[in-house]
Short mmCIF file of C-alpha atoms and ligand atoms in Angstrom, two decimals:
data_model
loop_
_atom_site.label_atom_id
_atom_site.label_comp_id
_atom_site.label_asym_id
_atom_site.label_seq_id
_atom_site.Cartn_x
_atom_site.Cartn_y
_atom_site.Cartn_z
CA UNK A 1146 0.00 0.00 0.00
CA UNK A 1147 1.81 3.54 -0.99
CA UNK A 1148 -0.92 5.71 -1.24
CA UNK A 1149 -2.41 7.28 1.64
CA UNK A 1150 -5.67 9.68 0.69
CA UNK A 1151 -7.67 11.55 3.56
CA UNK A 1152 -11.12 13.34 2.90
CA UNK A 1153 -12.02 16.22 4.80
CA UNK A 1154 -15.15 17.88 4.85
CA UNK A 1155 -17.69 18.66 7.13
CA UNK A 1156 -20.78 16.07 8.25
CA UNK A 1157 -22.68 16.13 4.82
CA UNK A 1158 -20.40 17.20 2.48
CA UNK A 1159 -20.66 13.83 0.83
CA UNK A 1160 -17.23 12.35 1.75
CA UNK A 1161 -18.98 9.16 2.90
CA UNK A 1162 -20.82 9.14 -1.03
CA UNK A 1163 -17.89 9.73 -2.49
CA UNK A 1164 -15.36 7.51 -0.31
CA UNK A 1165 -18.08 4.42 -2.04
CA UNK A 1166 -17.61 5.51 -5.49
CA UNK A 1167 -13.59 6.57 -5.39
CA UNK A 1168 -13.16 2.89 -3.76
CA UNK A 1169 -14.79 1.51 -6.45
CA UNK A 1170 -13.32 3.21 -9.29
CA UNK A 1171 -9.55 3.03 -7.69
CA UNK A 1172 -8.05 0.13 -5.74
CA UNK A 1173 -8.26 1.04 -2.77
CA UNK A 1174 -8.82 0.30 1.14
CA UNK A 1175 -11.44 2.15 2.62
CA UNK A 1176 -11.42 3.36 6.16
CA UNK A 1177 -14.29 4.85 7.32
CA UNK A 1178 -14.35 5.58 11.37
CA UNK A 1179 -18.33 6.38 11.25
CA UNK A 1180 -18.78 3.22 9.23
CA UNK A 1181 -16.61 1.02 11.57
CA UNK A 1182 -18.38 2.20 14.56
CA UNK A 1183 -22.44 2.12 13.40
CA UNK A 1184 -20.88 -1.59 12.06
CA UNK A 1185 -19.47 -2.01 16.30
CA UNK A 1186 -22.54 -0.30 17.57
CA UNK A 1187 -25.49 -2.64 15.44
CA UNK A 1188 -23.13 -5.68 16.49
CA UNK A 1189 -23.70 -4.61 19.78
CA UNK A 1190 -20.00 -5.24 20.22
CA UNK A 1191 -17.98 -4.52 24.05
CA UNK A 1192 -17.29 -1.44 21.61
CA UNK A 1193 -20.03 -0.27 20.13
CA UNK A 1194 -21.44 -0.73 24.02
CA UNK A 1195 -18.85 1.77 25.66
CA UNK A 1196 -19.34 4.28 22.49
CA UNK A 1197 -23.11 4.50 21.28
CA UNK A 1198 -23.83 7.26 24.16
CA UNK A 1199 -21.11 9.13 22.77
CA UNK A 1200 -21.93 8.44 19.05
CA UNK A 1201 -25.57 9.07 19.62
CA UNK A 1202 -25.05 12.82 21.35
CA UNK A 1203 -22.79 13.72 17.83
CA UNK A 1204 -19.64 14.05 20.29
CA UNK A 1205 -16.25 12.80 19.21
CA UNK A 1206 -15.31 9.19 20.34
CA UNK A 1207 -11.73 8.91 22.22
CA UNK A 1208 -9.10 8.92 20.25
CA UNK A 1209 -7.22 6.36 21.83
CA UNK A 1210 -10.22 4.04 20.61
CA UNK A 1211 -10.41 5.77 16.88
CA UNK A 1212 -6.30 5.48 16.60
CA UNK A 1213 -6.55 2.16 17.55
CA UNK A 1214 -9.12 1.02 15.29
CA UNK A 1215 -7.92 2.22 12.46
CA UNK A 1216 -4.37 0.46 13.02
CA UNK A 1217 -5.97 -2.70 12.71
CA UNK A 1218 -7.84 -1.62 9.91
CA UNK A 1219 -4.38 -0.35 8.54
CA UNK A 1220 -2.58 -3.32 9.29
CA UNK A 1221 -5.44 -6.02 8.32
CA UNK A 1222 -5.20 -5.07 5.00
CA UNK A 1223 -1.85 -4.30 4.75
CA UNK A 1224 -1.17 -8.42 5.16
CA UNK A 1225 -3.59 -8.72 2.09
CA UNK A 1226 -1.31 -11.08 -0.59
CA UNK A 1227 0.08 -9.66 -3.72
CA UNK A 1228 -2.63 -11.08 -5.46
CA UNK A 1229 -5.13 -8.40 -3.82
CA UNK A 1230 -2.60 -5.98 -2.82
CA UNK A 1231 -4.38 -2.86 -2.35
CA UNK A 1232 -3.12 0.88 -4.17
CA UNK A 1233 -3.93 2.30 -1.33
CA UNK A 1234 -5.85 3.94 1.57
CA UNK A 1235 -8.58 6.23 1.47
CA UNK A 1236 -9.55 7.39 5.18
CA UNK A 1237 -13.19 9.12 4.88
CA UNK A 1238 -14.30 10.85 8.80
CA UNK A 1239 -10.50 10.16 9.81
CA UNK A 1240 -8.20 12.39 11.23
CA UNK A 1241 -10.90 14.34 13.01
CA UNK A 1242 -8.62 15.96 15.58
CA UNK A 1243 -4.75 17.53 15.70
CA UNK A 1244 -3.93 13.97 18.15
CA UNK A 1245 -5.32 11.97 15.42
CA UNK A 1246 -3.51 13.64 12.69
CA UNK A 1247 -0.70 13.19 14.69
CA UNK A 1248 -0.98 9.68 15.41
CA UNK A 1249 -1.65 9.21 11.90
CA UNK A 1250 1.32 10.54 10.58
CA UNK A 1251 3.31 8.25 13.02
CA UNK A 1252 1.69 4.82 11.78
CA UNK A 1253 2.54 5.58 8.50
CA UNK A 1254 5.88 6.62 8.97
CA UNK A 1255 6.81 3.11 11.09
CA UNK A 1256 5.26 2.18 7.33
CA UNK A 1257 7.88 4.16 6.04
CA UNK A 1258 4.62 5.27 3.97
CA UNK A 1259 3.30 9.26 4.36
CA UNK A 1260 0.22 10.53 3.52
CA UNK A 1261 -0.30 10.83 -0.39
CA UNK A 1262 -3.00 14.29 -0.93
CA UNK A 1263 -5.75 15.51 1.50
CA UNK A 1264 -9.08 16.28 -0.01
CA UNK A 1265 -10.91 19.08 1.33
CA UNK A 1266 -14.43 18.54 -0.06
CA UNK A 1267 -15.94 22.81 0.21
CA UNK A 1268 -19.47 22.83 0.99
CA UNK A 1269 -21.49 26.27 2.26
CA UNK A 1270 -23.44 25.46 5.96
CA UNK A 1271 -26.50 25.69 4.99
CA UNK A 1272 -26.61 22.72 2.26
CA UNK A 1273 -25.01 20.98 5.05
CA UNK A 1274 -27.74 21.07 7.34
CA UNK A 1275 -30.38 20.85 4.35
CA UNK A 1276 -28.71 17.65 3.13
CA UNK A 1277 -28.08 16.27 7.33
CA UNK A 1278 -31.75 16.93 8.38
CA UNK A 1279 -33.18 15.34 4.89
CA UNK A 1280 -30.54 11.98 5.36
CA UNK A 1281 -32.60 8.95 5.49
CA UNK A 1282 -30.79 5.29 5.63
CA UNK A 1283 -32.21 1.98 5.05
CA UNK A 1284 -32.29 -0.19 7.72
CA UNK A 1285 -31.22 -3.14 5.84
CA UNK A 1286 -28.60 -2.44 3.56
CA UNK A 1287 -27.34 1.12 4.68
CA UNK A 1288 -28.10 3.10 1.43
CA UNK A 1289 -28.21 6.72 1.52
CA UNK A 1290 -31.20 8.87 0.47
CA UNK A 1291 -32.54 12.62 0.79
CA UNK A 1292 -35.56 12.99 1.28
CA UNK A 1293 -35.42 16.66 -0.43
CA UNK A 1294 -32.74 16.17 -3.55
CA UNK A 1295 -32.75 11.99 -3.85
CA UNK A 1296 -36.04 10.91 -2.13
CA UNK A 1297 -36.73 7.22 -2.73
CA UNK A 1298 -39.45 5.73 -4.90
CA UNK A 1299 -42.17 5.41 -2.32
CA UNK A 1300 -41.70 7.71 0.99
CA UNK A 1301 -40.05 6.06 3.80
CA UNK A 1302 -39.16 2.37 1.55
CA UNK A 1303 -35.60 1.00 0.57
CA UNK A 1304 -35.90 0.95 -3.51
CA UNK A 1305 -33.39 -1.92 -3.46
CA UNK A 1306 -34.50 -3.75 -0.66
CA UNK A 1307 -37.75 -2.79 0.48
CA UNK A 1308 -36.38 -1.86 4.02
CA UNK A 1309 -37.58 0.31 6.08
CA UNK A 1310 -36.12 4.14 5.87
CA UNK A 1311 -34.64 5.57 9.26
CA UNK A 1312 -32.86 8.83 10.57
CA UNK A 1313 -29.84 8.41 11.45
CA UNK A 1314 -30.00 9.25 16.11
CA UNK A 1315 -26.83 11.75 15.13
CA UNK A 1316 -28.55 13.63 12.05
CA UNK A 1317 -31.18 15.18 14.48
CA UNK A 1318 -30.88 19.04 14.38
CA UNK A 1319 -29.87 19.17 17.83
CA UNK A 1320 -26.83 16.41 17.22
CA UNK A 1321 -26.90 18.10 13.62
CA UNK A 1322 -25.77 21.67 14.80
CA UNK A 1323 -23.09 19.94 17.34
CA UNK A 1324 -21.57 17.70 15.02
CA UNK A 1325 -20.93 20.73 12.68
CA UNK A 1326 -19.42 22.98 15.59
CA UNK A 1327 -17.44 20.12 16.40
CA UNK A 1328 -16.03 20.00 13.22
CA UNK A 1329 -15.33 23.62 13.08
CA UNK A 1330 -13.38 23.34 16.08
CA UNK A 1331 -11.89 20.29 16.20
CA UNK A 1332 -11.47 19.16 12.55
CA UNK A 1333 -10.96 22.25 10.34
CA UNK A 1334 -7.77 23.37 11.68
CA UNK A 1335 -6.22 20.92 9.64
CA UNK A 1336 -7.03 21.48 6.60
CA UNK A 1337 -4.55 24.43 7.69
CA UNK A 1338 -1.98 22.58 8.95
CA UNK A 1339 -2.15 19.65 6.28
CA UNK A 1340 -2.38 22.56 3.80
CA UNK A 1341 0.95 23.86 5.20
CA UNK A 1342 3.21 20.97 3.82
CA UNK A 1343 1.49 21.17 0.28
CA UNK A 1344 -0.86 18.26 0.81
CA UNK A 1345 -4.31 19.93 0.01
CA UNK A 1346 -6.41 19.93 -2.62
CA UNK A 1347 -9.53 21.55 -2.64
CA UNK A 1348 -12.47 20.59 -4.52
CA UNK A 1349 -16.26 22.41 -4.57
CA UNK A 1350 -18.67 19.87 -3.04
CA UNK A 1351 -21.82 21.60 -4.08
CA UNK A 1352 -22.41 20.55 -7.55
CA UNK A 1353 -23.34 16.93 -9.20
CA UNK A 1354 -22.36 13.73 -7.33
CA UNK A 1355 -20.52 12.68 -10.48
CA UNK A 1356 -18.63 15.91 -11.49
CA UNK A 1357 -16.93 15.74 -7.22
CA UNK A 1358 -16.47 12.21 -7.91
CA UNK A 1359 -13.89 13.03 -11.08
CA UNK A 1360 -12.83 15.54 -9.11
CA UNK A 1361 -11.44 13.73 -6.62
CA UNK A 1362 -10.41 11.24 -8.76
CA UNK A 1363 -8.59 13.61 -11.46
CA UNK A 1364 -6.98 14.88 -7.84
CA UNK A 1365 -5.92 11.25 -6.13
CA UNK A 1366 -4.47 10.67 -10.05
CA UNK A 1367 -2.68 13.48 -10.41
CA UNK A 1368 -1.11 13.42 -6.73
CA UNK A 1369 -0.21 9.64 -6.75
CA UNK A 1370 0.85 6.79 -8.43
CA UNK A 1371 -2.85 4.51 -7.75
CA UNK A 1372 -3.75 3.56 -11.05
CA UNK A 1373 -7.62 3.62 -11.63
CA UNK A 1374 -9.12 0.11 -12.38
CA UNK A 1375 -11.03 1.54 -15.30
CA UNK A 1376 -11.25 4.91 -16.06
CA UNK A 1377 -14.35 5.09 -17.81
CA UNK A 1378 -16.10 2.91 -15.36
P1 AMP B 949 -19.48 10.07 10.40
O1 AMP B 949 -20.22 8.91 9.82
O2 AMP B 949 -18.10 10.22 9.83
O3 AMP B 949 -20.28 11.36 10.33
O4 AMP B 949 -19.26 9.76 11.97
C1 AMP B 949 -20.34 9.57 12.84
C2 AMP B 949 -19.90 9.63 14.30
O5 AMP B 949 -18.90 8.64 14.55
C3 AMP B 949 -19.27 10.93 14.75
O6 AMP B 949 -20.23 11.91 15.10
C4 AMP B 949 -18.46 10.46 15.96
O7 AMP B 949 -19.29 10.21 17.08
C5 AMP B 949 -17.93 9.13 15.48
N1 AMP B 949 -16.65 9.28 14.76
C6 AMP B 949 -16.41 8.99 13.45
N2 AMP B 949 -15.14 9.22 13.11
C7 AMP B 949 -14.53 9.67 14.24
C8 AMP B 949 -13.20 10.10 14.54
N3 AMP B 949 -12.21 10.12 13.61
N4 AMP B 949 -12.95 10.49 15.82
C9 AMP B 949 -13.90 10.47 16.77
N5 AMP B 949 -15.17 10.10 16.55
C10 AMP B 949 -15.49 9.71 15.30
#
């Protein structure tokens, strides 16, 4: 694994959207802390026990806990064979803090690995909240709809699976409005610091899901060696 992509953006900029498709489209890992913990939290794992309080207020799990998980994740598919060796990383809701970063930068280096382009996916407040309070997920097989800009078929139904449509507990307004602060706070600094040593790229998140998905490739591409699997996929 060589290349090591971050996405930053705020809580409905589409990072977790676009994290899918880039996957997809490149060969790469993806490591998704949100993802990892709903995953610990519906398992009803020791893990997901000691952080659903947390989780379900919108407040930032430990990051002792985060670090660690996404070591494993790190190392479990670094030991992939050649025969699936992966291009890459692409960590979507991870670093969220400066000790994160930090302990980010670390793990790769005892890699001897560094961190390939951060993409800072731009998107104004207010679509943030329009797009958070209007999230609906199926209960079944986690896809993502709006009930304002990509409503499904019939209100409140899965189109793939028939499963039932639910709000996600942190994508009330209340959790909503925190979960955005939080970001401000904890999270955006580093887009400053990251942008510092020449590793940003930013990229205009309010437009077409397809046009910030070749973004964000055309960016990965140009910043690193991960060759796409089929460009015209
Ligand atoms: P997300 O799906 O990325 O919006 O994350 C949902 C929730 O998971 C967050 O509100 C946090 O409670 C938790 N979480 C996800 N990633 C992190 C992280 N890097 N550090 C701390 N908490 C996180």
């Amino acid at each position: 694994m060589t290349a090591h992509i971050i996405l930053l953006g705020p809580q409905g900029s589409g990072k977790g959207t676009q994290s899918e498709r880039v996957r997809a489209r490149m060969n790469l890992a993806s490591i998704a802390t949100g993802e990892l913990f709903r995953s610990a939290i519906k398992g009803e794992t020791e893990l997901g026990k000691r952080i659903k309080a947390i989780y379900d207020r919108g407040e930032l799990v430990p990051d002792d806990i985060t670090v660690a998980l996404v070591e494993e994740r790190l190392d479990s598919h670094s030991r992939q064979g050649p025969q699936t060796e992966l291009a890459g990383a692409l960590y979507d809701g991870f670093p969220r803090t400066a000790a994160q970063a930090q302990a980010l930068d670390e793990m790769l280096a005892r890699r001897g690995e560094e961190i390939t382009v951060a993409i800072a996916i731009d998107v104004p407040r207010e679509t943030l909240i329009e797009r958070l309070s209007g999230r609906r997920v199926c209960s079944v097989c986690g896809r993502v709809y709006n009930v304002v800009s990509d409503p499904p078929e019939q209100a409140g139904i899965c189109n793939v699976d028939g499963g039932q449509l639910i709000q996600r507990a942190d994508d009330t307004p209340e959790a909503v409005a925190k979960r955005l602060d939080l970001y401000e706070l904890e999270t955006a600094p580093l887009v400053g610091r990251y942008a510092e040593r020449g590793l940003v790229v930013h990229i205009d998140g309010d437009r077409p899901i397809d046009e910030v998905t070749d973004a964000v490739i055309a960016a990965i591409m140009e910043r690193s060696a991960a060759p796409a699997r089929d460009a015209s996929a």
